[in-house]
Each structure stands twice: as structure tokens, then as C-alpha cells.
Amino acid sequence: MNRYTEKLFALLRVAQGDTKQSFYDLKAESWPAVYRMAQEQGVLAMAWDGVQRLVEAGELTAEQLPERKFKLQWAFNVEQIEKRYRKQELRAQELAVGFAERGIRTHVLKGLAVSGYYPRPEHRECGDLDCFLTLEQAHAAQHPEGAYEAGNRAAEALGAEVKRDYYKHSHIRFKGLMVENHQFCTAIRGRRERKAFERHLQELINREAPHYIEGSKLIRPSADFTALFLTVHSFQHFLSEGIKLRHILDWALLLQAEQEQINWPEFYGWCDRMHFTRFVHAVTAIAVDELGLEIRSPEIICTSPYKERVLNDVLYYGRSIFNTQGSTWQKRVALVRSKLRGRWKFHQIYGRSVLGEVMRSAWGFFTERPPRLD
């Protein structure tokens, strides 16, 4: 980890209120490198919060401040992040109201739900809206097709374009907002344990009364659900294309706020069953050592022999595949190549053979179309 990365971590800790970070050796010419790293890692706005706090506290000398032109560029890009967030929030709320009028509940899987743990929610960079829909009991008889397809039809009635092009979720384009309407929270094809895990996630969604995000019809799932969902989501990306620092920051801020509310024996039990455990320990260790996560629950494990290698992969070896241009088959080939290049992740972190997993995925693709939970 180079000194620019160290300064980025320090900025993120300052943004969370840590006043003990030192910047005495920071020079004005260092800022472009710190900026680029923050932008690549999806934490540009959060890092800007750290800069602002340092300036307000008088912790930076005139010689250490970035040039005015560069500060304006950084501030402008943060403003664009805020605008995208507010636009997504507005459209998501509008769509959720349309669903609610038809007796459909909108559970937010990450994004807007996780942003509530940030000091400034609009500084959590968001892309698509991922949601899982359930039906109000009083309206269930009106939607015999189930909540997933009821949501697709409701979106079409609201003027959205809906593509049912993937078994896990449909793609809904609603007034510029891309929505992934999940039929399944996770990829279930190919393994019985994945289906058991999916059933557990859906049980968690239905276990508690809805907790609506303030002023909206968007539901924030329980901490138990979010802990497991963030884990499986980031782990799948880690194996296939790599993750960004934003994923670890999400985890750190969730635990900072909710660690006493999470059922850790149940959480770690599922991690052991799904082979997530080594990954979770490494990510938690990074959150503690680099992002300042304070551990209050004695049940949380925050040390890992894999921490440095996972962190190195996060900072320097991630690649974007899912969000790039290309056909579905081109992306599938790219994913296989990426997995083979990162075979150490399968052997050391997942505890499984990369070739075995690729073959199992291919077998599931050809024999389970479409996959079902029952």
C-alpha cells in the first residue's frame, strides 16, 4: 500500500469523525494521485468530506491545500454524484409509490438502503436500484402471478420499459432510472446450498415489520438481511471481477451502526456453510485496521491472515466486466478468464477449485433453465 492510498484511508476516517489522523507530510502535489484513487474506488465524495473537515478544522497549511482549479474540479464532480443520487432517490420513491398503490412493497437491497449509514447519504455513489418485491397480505389474491411479475406489470403500467432477460431479475427502465427487480436475491443456479441460502434471505425479508426509509415507500431490510446480502454480493464480485473500496466502506459503516443488532451466530453459521468466512474475516480486518471500524461486539472476528492479499486485490487488481459494453457471451468469456487469473481467490479464500466452479456453473446453465427454489 503506497502513501497516497494511506492518505485516502486517512481522509475516509476523518470523514467519519476521526480527528486523530495526521497530514503533516501531505504535499499539494499529492492530491491528484489521492483523487484518482478515490475516484477509481468509488469513494470520491466521502473523501471530499474528509478534505472539507480538515479545511474547516485548520488542519492543512496553505502549502498543503490542493490548487484552486483542482479543488473546483473535485467539488464539481462531488456535486454531480449528489445530483445523480437525488435523481435516483426521487425516481425510486416515485416507482415505490406506484407499486404501493397496487399493494406491492419495495424492499431496497443495497444502494439507497446502505447510504443511510453514511454521514451524508448522498455521498454514497449509487448505480442501479436493486429491489425485492413482496405483496401486502390484503392484495395477494389480486396478484396470483406473485410479487415479482406483479412488479413488472405495474412498472409497465406506469410507463416503464421492462426486459425479462435474466432469471435472477428483470431490468426496468423508469424515467431514466435503471431498476433490477429481483425474483431471487442471489444467484441460485447450480447448488442446493445456494437455494437454501436464498430461502433464508427471503425469510429474513418477511420476518420483521417493514421499516420504511423516511418520507418514502422504500423499505430498508433488517441488519441481519443486509449483513448477509452485502457479504454474498461483494463476495461474488470479488471472485469474478474484484470489488472496490466502496464495498468495504459499506460493510464498515453497517457494522459501525448495527453490530449489536446482528445475530452473529446465525450470520457466521451461514458464512461457514456458504464458504464466505475467510472473505468476511479479511474484509472486517480491513474495515478495522484501515477505516477505523470500532468493534463493540465480542462475537465479531476481525483478524485474518488474508487481509493484506485481499486489500491488495481491492486496490490494484479489480476490473469491470458486468458494466462494460459487449454481448452476453463476451461478458461470460471475460468472467471465466478473470476467474482463472484470480484462481488464488477460489483456492485460498473460497476453498474450492476454480475449474470445478466454472464447470458447475456451465452445467447449471444448461440443465436448470429456469432455476426454481422448490
GROMACS .gro file of C-alpha atoms in nm:
model
  374
    1MET     CA    1   0.000   0.000   0.000
    2ASN     CA    2   0.155   0.332  -0.110
    3ARG     CA    3   0.144   0.665   0.073
    4TYR     CA    4  -0.135   0.800  -0.149
    5THR     CA    5  -0.356   0.510  -0.051
    6GLU     CA    6  -0.269   0.568   0.314
    7LYS     CA    7  -0.383   0.929   0.280
    8LEU     CA    8  -0.708   0.817   0.117
    9PHE     CA    9  -0.779   0.587   0.411
   10ALA     CA   10  -0.699   0.872   0.648
   11LEU     CA   11  -0.943   1.102   0.465
   12LEU     CA   12  -1.218   0.840   0.491
   13ARG     CA   13  -1.157   0.811   0.865
   14VAL     CA   14  -1.169   1.189   0.904
   15ALA     CA   15  -1.496   1.192   0.711
   16GLN     CA   16  -1.637   0.961   0.978
   17GLY     CA   17  -1.528   1.196   1.255
   18ASP     CA   18  -1.181   1.063   1.342
   19THR     CA   19  -0.978   1.369   1.449
   20LYS     CA   20  -0.656   1.180   1.523
   21GLN     CA   21  -0.532   1.141   1.166
   22SER     CA   22  -0.208   1.321   1.076
   23PHE     CA   23  -0.148   1.502   0.748
   24TYR     CA   24   0.173   1.687   0.833
   25ASP     CA   25   0.362   1.517   0.547
   26LEU     CA   26   0.094   1.576   0.282
   27LYS     CA   27   0.207   1.794  -0.007
   28ALA     CA   28  -0.008   1.986  -0.256
   29GLU     CA   29   0.123   1.778  -0.547
   30SER     CA   30  -0.005   1.459  -0.379
   31TRP     CA   31  -0.372   1.545  -0.425
   32PRO     CA   32  -0.417   1.430  -0.789
   33ALA     CA   33  -0.298   1.079  -0.701
   34VAL     CA   34  -0.526   1.064  -0.396
   35TYR     CA   35  -0.814   1.195  -0.607
   36ARG     CA   36  -0.765   0.933  -0.879
   37MET     CA   37  -0.755   0.652  -0.624
   38ALA     CA   38  -1.073   0.779  -0.456
   39GLN     CA   39  -1.248   0.804  -0.793
   40GLU     CA   40  -1.141   0.455  -0.901
   41GLN     CA   41  -1.255   0.309  -0.569
   42GLY     CA   42  -1.599   0.470  -0.569
   43VAL     CA   43  -1.539   0.687  -0.260
   44LEU     CA   44  -1.471   1.026  -0.418
   45ALA     CA   45  -1.748   1.213  -0.236
   46MET     CA   46  -1.670   1.056   0.100
   47ALA     CA   47  -1.302   1.152   0.060
   48TRP     CA   48  -1.411   1.508  -0.022
   49ASP     CA   49  -1.595   1.514   0.312
   50GLY     CA   50  -1.262   1.438   0.475
   51VAL     CA   51  -1.092   1.723   0.289
   52GLN     CA   52  -1.369   1.962   0.393
   53ARG     CA   53  -1.342   1.862   0.758
   54LEU     CA   54  -0.964   1.918   0.752
   55VAL     CA   55  -1.005   2.261   0.595
   56GLU     CA   56  -1.273   2.362   0.847
   57ALA     CA   57  -1.054   2.245   1.136
   58GLY     CA   58  -0.750   2.431   1.002
   59GLU     CA   59  -0.551   2.108   0.986
   60LEU     CA   60  -0.398   2.183   0.645
   61THR     CA   61  -0.148   2.460   0.582
   62ALA     CA   62  -0.173   2.684   0.275
   63GLU     CA   63   0.114   2.487   0.118
   64GLN     CA   64  -0.073   2.158   0.168
   65LEU     CA   65  -0.402   2.263   0.013
   66PRO     CA   66  -0.475   2.148  -0.342
   67GLU     CA   67  -0.467   2.411  -0.615
   68ARG     CA   68  -0.787   2.610  -0.654
   69LYS     CA   69  -0.854   2.473  -1.004
   70PHE     CA   70  -0.819   2.118  -0.877
   71LYS     CA   71  -1.043   2.187  -0.574
   72LEU     CA   72  -1.313   2.321  -0.805
   73GLN     CA   73  -1.291   2.009  -1.022
   74TRP     CA   74  -1.324   1.782  -0.718
   75ALA     CA   75  -1.616   1.983  -0.580
   76PHE     CA   76  -1.790   1.980  -0.919
   77ASN     CA   77  -1.764   1.601  -0.950
   78VAL     CA   78  -1.898   1.555  -0.598
   79GLU     CA   79  -2.190   1.779  -0.690
   80GLN     CA   80  -2.262   1.551  -0.987
   81ILE     CA   81  -2.263   1.248  -0.753
   82GLU     CA   82  -2.513   1.429  -0.530
   83LYS     CA   83  -2.736   1.514  -0.826
   84ARG     CA   84  -2.737   1.155  -0.951
   85TYR     CA   85  -2.819   1.032  -0.602
   86ARG     CA   86  -3.110   1.274  -0.559
   87LYS     CA   87  -3.246   1.192  -0.904
   88GLN     CA   88  -3.226   0.819  -0.830
   89GLU     CA   89  -3.386   0.872  -0.489
   90LEU     CA   90  -3.670   1.075  -0.642
   91ARG     CA   91  -3.743   0.822  -0.918
   92ALA     CA   92  -3.713   0.527  -0.679
   93GLN     CA   93  -3.962   0.687  -0.441
   94GLU     CA   94  -4.198   0.760  -0.730
   95LEU     CA   95  -4.182   0.399  -0.851
   96ALA     CA   96  -4.230   0.265  -0.497
   97VAL     CA   97  -4.544   0.478  -0.459
   98GLY     CA   98  -4.678   0.330  -0.783
   99PHE     CA   99  -4.607  -0.019  -0.652
  100ALA     CA  100  -4.764   0.060  -0.312
  101GLU     CA  101  -5.085   0.176  -0.479
  102ARG     CA  102  -5.112  -0.178  -0.618
  103GLY     CA  103  -5.035  -0.348  -0.286
  104ILE     CA  104  -4.667  -0.415  -0.366
  105ARG     CA  105  -4.390  -0.347  -0.114
  106THR     CA  106  -4.045  -0.234  -0.234
  107HIS     CA  107  -3.750  -0.366  -0.032
  108VAL     CA  108  -3.421  -0.197  -0.125
  109LEU     CA  109  -3.137  -0.450  -0.132
  110LYS     CA  110  -2.841  -0.209  -0.112
  111GLY     CA  111  -2.772   0.136  -0.256
  112LEU     CA  112  -3.029   0.370  -0.104
  113ALA     CA  113  -3.069   0.142   0.198
  114VAL     CA  114  -2.695   0.130   0.274
  115SER     CA  115  -2.649   0.502   0.206
  116GLY     CA  116  -2.844   0.573   0.524
  117TYR     CA  117  -2.541   0.460   0.721
  118TYR     CA  118  -2.318   0.724   0.560
  119PRO     CA  119  -2.263   1.062   0.732
  120ARG     CA  120  -2.409   1.217   0.416
  121PRO     CA  121  -2.627   0.960   0.233
  122GLU     CA  122  -2.597   1.145  -0.098
  123HIS     CA  123  -2.220   1.085  -0.090
  124ARG     CA  124  -2.263   0.710  -0.127
  125GLU     CA  125  -2.223   0.653  -0.501
  126CYS     CA  126  -2.519   0.456  -0.635
  127GLY     CA  127  -2.583   0.291  -0.969
  128ASP     CA  128  -2.896   0.087  -1.033
  129LEU     CA  129  -3.181   0.044  -0.787
  130ASP     CA  130  -3.188  -0.318  -0.669
  131CYS     CA  131  -3.517  -0.419  -0.513
  132PHE     CA  132  -3.708  -0.726  -0.397
  133LEU     CA  133  -4.085  -0.703  -0.400
  134THR     CA  134  -4.343  -0.857  -0.167
  135LEU     CA  135  -4.720  -0.833  -0.158
  136GLU     CA  136  -4.942  -0.675   0.103
  137GLN     CA  137  -5.148  -0.958   0.250
  138ALA     CA  138  -5.472  -0.781   0.161
  139HIS     CA  139  -5.367  -0.761  -0.207
  140ALA     CA  140  -5.216  -1.108  -0.251
  141ALA     CA  141  -5.529  -1.250  -0.413
  142GLN     CA  142  -5.518  -0.973  -0.675
  143HIS     CA  143  -5.171  -1.087  -0.789
  144PRO     CA  144  -5.176  -1.465  -0.836
  145GLU     CA  145  -4.866  -1.430  -1.054
  146GLY     CA  146  -4.661  -1.330  -0.747
  147ALA     CA  147  -4.487  -1.009  -0.642
  148TYR     CA  148  -4.203  -1.030  -0.897
  149GLU     CA  149  -4.424  -1.040  -1.206
  150ALA     CA  150  -4.680  -0.810  -1.044
  151GLY     CA  151  -4.400  -0.554  -1.014
  152ASN     CA  152  -4.300  -0.598  -1.378
  153ARG     CA  153  -4.659  -0.542  -1.491
  154ALA     CA  154  -4.709  -0.249  -1.256
  155ALA     CA  155  -4.392  -0.086  -1.392
  156GLU     CA  156  -4.519  -0.129  -1.747
  157ALA     CA  157  -4.850   0.029  -1.646
  158LEU     CA  158  -4.651   0.324  -1.510
  159GLY     CA  159  -4.482   0.370  -1.847
  160ALA     CA  160  -4.157   0.186  -1.779
  161GLU     CA  161  -3.973  -0.041  -2.021
  162VAL     CA  162  -3.932  -0.391  -1.876
  163LYS     CA  163  -3.691  -0.657  -2.001
  164ARG     CA  164  -3.733  -1.007  -1.857
  165ASP     CA  165  -3.390  -1.109  -1.984
  166TYR     CA  166  -3.232  -1.279  -1.681
  167TYR     CA  167  -3.368  -1.538  -1.442
  168LYS     CA  168  -3.248  -1.360  -1.127
  169HIS     CA  169  -3.400  -1.021  -1.203
  170SER     CA  170  -3.573  -0.819  -1.469
  171HIS     CA  171  -3.446  -0.481  -1.591
  172ILE     CA  172  -3.689  -0.192  -1.555
  173ARG     CA  173  -3.609   0.147  -1.706
  174PHE     CA  174  -3.827   0.407  -1.535
  175LYS     CA  175  -3.776   0.773  -1.627
  176GLY     CA  176  -3.400   0.731  -1.658
  177LEU     CA  177  -3.365   0.505  -1.351
  178MET     CA  178  -3.244   0.150  -1.413
  179VAL     CA  179  -3.408  -0.091  -1.170
  180GLU     CA  180  -3.317  -0.453  -1.110
  181ASN     CA  181  -3.638  -0.617  -0.989
  182HIS     CA  182  -3.515  -0.931  -0.817
  183GLN     CA  183  -3.704  -1.255  -0.843
  184PHE     CA  184  -3.420  -1.401  -0.634
  185CYS     CA  185  -3.190  -1.200  -0.409
  186THR     CA  186  -2.890  -1.405  -0.520
  187ALA     CA  187  -2.780  -1.639  -0.798
  188ILE     CA  188  -2.935  -1.976  -0.709
  189ARG     CA  189  -2.845  -2.183  -1.013
  190GLY     CA  190  -2.622  -2.488  -0.970
  191ARG     CA  191  -2.614  -2.565  -0.596
  192ARG     CA  192  -2.865  -2.679  -0.335
  193GLU     CA  193  -2.692  -2.470  -0.070
  194ARG     CA  194  -2.747  -2.156  -0.277
  195LYS     CA  195  -3.120  -2.227  -0.283
  196ALA     CA  196  -3.123  -2.286   0.091
  197PHE     CA  197  -2.941  -1.956   0.140
  198GLU     CA  198  -3.191  -1.777  -0.086
  199ARG     CA  199  -3.482  -1.918   0.114
  200HIS     CA  200  -3.319  -1.786   0.431
  201LEU     CA  201  -3.274  -1.438   0.282
  202GLN     CA  202  -3.637  -1.426   0.174
  203GLU     CA  203  -3.741  -1.544   0.520
  204LEU     CA  204  -3.543  -1.255   0.673
  205ILE     CA  205  -3.720  -1.008   0.445
  206ASN     CA  206  -4.058  -1.136   0.563
  207ARG     CA  207  -3.962  -1.189   0.927
  208GLU     CA  208  -3.999  -0.830   1.051
  209ALA     CA  209  -4.247  -0.549   1.004
  210PRO     CA  210  -4.144  -0.311   0.721
  211HIS     CA  211  -3.907  -0.030   0.817
  212TYR     CA  212  -3.966   0.249   0.565
  213ILE     CA  213  -3.691   0.488   0.468
  214GLU     CA  214  -3.807   0.825   0.598
  215GLY     CA  215  -4.057   1.001   0.375
  216SER     CA  216  -4.085   0.718   0.124
  217LYS     CA  217  -4.241   0.381   0.042
  218LEU     CA  218  -3.895   0.227   0.015
  219ILE     CA  219  -3.823  -0.038   0.279
  220ARG     CA  220  -3.482  -0.080   0.443
  221PRO     CA  221  -3.432  -0.451   0.525
  222SER     CA  222  -3.314  -0.569   0.865
  223ALA     CA  223  -2.949  -0.557   0.967
  224ASP     CA  224  -2.940  -0.939   0.959
  225PHE     CA  225  -3.051  -0.941   0.596
  226THR     CA  226  -2.823  -0.657   0.491
  227ALA     CA  227  -2.517  -0.816   0.654
  228LEU     CA  228  -2.569  -1.141   0.463
  229PHE     CA  229  -2.671  -0.972   0.138
  230LEU     CA  230  -2.373  -0.735   0.132
  231THR     CA  231  -2.149  -1.032   0.204
  232VAL     CA  232  -2.275  -1.254  -0.077
  233HIS     CA  233  -2.296  -0.961  -0.321
  234SER     CA  234  -1.940  -0.841  -0.260
  235PHE     CA  235  -1.802  -1.197  -0.244
  236GLN     CA  236  -1.948  -1.291  -0.583
  237HIS     CA  237  -1.797  -0.976  -0.734
  238PHE     CA  238  -1.466  -1.045  -0.556
  239LEU     CA  239  -1.443  -1.387  -0.721
  240SER     CA  240  -1.549  -1.276  -1.067
  241GLU     CA  241  -1.415  -0.924  -1.128
  242GLY     CA  242  -1.295  -0.782  -0.797
  243ILE     CA  243  -1.451  -0.531  -0.558
  244LYS     CA  244  -1.384  -0.168  -0.475
  245LEU     CA  245  -1.312   0.010  -0.152
  246ARG     CA  246  -1.675   0.128  -0.156
  247HIS     CA  247  -1.786  -0.230  -0.080
  248ILE     CA  248  -1.565  -0.238   0.229
  249LEU     CA  249  -1.677   0.107   0.338
  250ASP     CA  250  -2.040  -0.010   0.313
  251TRP     CA  251  -1.953  -0.302   0.541
  252ALA     CA  252  -1.766  -0.081   0.789
  253LEU     CA  253  -2.049   0.170   0.819
  254LEU     CA  254  -2.314  -0.102   0.850
  255LEU     CA  255  -2.123  -0.263   1.136
  256GLN     CA  256  -2.048   0.071   1.300
  257ALA     CA  257  -2.421   0.134   1.325
  258GLU     CA  258  -2.576  -0.211   1.357
  259GLN     CA  259  -2.327  -0.457   1.504
  260GLU     CA  260  -2.526  -0.509   1.825
  261GLN     CA  261  -2.842  -0.582   1.621
  262ILE     CA  262  -2.695  -0.861   1.407
  263ASN     CA  263  -2.738  -1.226   1.504
  264TRP     CA  264  -2.372  -1.318   1.472
  265PRO     CA  265  -2.401  -1.694   1.543
  266GLU     CA  266  -2.660  -1.719   1.265
  267PHE     CA  267  -2.454  -1.495   1.036
  268TYR     CA  268  -2.129  -1.690   1.082
  269GLY     CA  269  -2.319  -2.017   1.056
  270TRP     CA  270  -2.433  -1.924   0.706
  271CYS     CA  271  -2.087  -1.791   0.618
  272ASP     CA  272  -1.934  -2.127   0.712
  273ARG     CA  273  -2.196  -2.314   0.514
  274MET     CA  274  -2.152  -2.093   0.206
  275HIS     CA  275  -1.770  -2.066   0.234
  276PHE     CA  276  -1.780  -1.689   0.291
  277THR     CA  277  -1.596  -1.696   0.625
  278ARG     CA  278  -1.238  -1.623   0.517
  279PHE     CA  279  -1.357  -1.339   0.297
  280VAL     CA  280  -1.568  -1.186   0.577
  281HIS     CA  281  -1.281  -1.201   0.825
  282ALA     CA  282  -1.046  -1.031   0.575
  283VAL     CA  283  -1.294  -0.754   0.490
  284THR     CA  284  -1.371  -0.692   0.857
  285ALA     CA  285  -0.998  -0.673   0.934
  286ILE     CA  286  -0.954  -0.413   0.659
  287ALA     CA  287  -1.251  -0.215   0.793
  288VAL     CA  288  -1.099  -0.214   1.142
  289ASP     CA  289  -0.734  -0.151   1.056
  290GLU     CA  290  -0.775   0.090   0.766
  291LEU     CA  291  -1.118   0.251   0.802
  292GLY     CA  292  -1.137   0.284   1.179
  293LEU     CA  293  -1.430   0.049   1.247
  294GLU     CA  294  -1.478   0.020   1.623
  295ILE     CA  295  -1.568  -0.331   1.734
  296ARG     CA  296  -1.806  -0.340   2.032
  297SER     CA  297  -1.944  -0.691   1.995
  298PRO     CA  298  -1.711  -0.968   2.121
  299GLU     CA  299  -1.867  -1.208   1.869
  300ILE     CA  300  -1.715  -1.030   1.568
  301ILE     CA  301  -1.390  -1.174   1.433
  302CYS     CA  302  -1.166  -0.901   1.296
  303THR     CA  303  -0.831  -1.065   1.223
  304SER     CA  304  -0.731  -1.251   0.908
  305PRO     CA  305  -0.410  -1.392   0.755
  306TYR     CA  306  -0.557  -1.300   0.415
  307LYS     CA  307  -0.616  -0.933   0.489
  308GLU     CA  308  -0.318  -0.790   0.300
  309ARG     CA  309  -0.368  -1.000  -0.012
  310VAL     CA  310  -0.740  -0.919  -0.027
  311LEU     CA  311  -0.668  -0.549   0.027
  312ASN     CA  312  -0.402  -0.552  -0.245
  313ASP     CA  313  -0.651  -0.708  -0.486
  314VAL     CA  314  -0.914  -0.447  -0.397
  315LEU     CA  315  -0.679  -0.155  -0.453
  316TYR     CA  316  -0.489  -0.261  -0.761
  317TYR     CA  317  -0.637  -0.560  -0.945
  318GLY     CA  318  -1.011  -0.501  -0.980
  319ARG     CA  319  -1.160  -0.494  -1.328
  320SER     CA  320  -1.508  -0.405  -1.450
  321ILE     CA  321  -1.686  -0.669  -1.657
  322PHE     CA  322  -2.057  -0.658  -1.575
  323ASN     CA  323  -2.085  -0.285  -1.653
  324THR     CA  324  -1.882  -0.284  -1.975
  325GLN     CA  325  -2.003  -0.293  -2.335
  326GLY     CA  326  -2.030  -0.627  -2.509
  327SER     CA  327  -2.262  -0.917  -2.572
  328THR     CA  328  -2.374  -1.155  -2.300
  329TRP     CA  329  -2.141  -1.425  -2.430
  330GLN     CA  330  -1.845  -1.186  -2.449
  331LYS     CA  331  -1.901  -1.100  -2.084
  332ARG     CA  332  -1.928  -1.467  -1.991
  333VAL     CA  333  -1.596  -1.542  -2.159
  334ALA     CA  334  -1.438  -1.240  -1.985
  335LEU     CA  335  -1.571  -1.362  -1.648
  336VAL     CA  336  -1.423  -1.709  -1.698
  337ARG     CA  337  -1.085  -1.557  -1.788
  338SER     CA  338  -1.100  -1.327  -1.487
  339LYS     CA  339  -1.177  -1.617  -1.255
  340LEU     CA  340  -0.889  -1.820  -1.395
  341ARG     CA  341  -0.649  -1.526  -1.347
  342GLY     CA  342  -0.770  -1.490  -0.990
  343ARG     CA  343  -0.768  -1.861  -0.911
  344TRP     CA  344  -0.594  -1.793  -0.578
  345LYS     CA  345  -0.922  -1.641  -0.453
  346PHE     CA  346  -1.100  -1.970  -0.511
  347HIS     CA  347  -0.825  -2.183  -0.359
  348GLN     CA  348  -0.731  -1.967  -0.060
  349ILE     CA  349  -1.048  -1.770   0.020
  350TYR     CA  350  -1.336  -1.977  -0.118
  351GLY     CA  351  -1.175  -2.313  -0.050
  352ARG     CA  352  -1.294  -2.454  -0.382
  353SER     CA  353  -1.147  -2.533  -0.723
  354VAL     CA  354  -1.189  -2.259  -0.982
  355LEU     CA  355  -1.221  -2.514  -1.263
  356GLY     CA  356  -1.479  -2.707  -1.063
  357GLU     CA  357  -1.682  -2.391  -1.006
  358VAL     CA  358  -1.667  -2.288  -1.372
  359MET     CA  359  -1.779  -2.635  -1.482
  360ARG     CA  360  -2.055  -2.643  -1.221
  361SER     CA  361  -2.183  -2.304  -1.338
  362ALA     CA  362  -2.184  -2.423  -1.700
  363TRP     CA  363  -2.366  -2.743  -1.606
  364GLY     CA  364  -2.626  -2.546  -1.411
  365PHE     CA  365  -2.676  -2.308  -1.704
  366PHE     CA  366  -2.757  -2.588  -1.947
  367THR     CA  367  -2.959  -2.814  -1.714
  368GLU     CA  368  -3.155  -2.569  -1.497
  369ARG     CA  369  -3.345  -2.330  -1.721
  370PRO     CA  370  -3.505  -2.158  -1.548
  371PRO     CA  371  -3.391  -2.243  -1.194
  372ARG     CA  372  -3.657  -2.277  -0.923
  373LEU     CA  373  -3.648  -2.267  -0.544
  374ASP     CA  374  -3.893  -2.557  -0.498
   0.00000   0.00000   0.00000
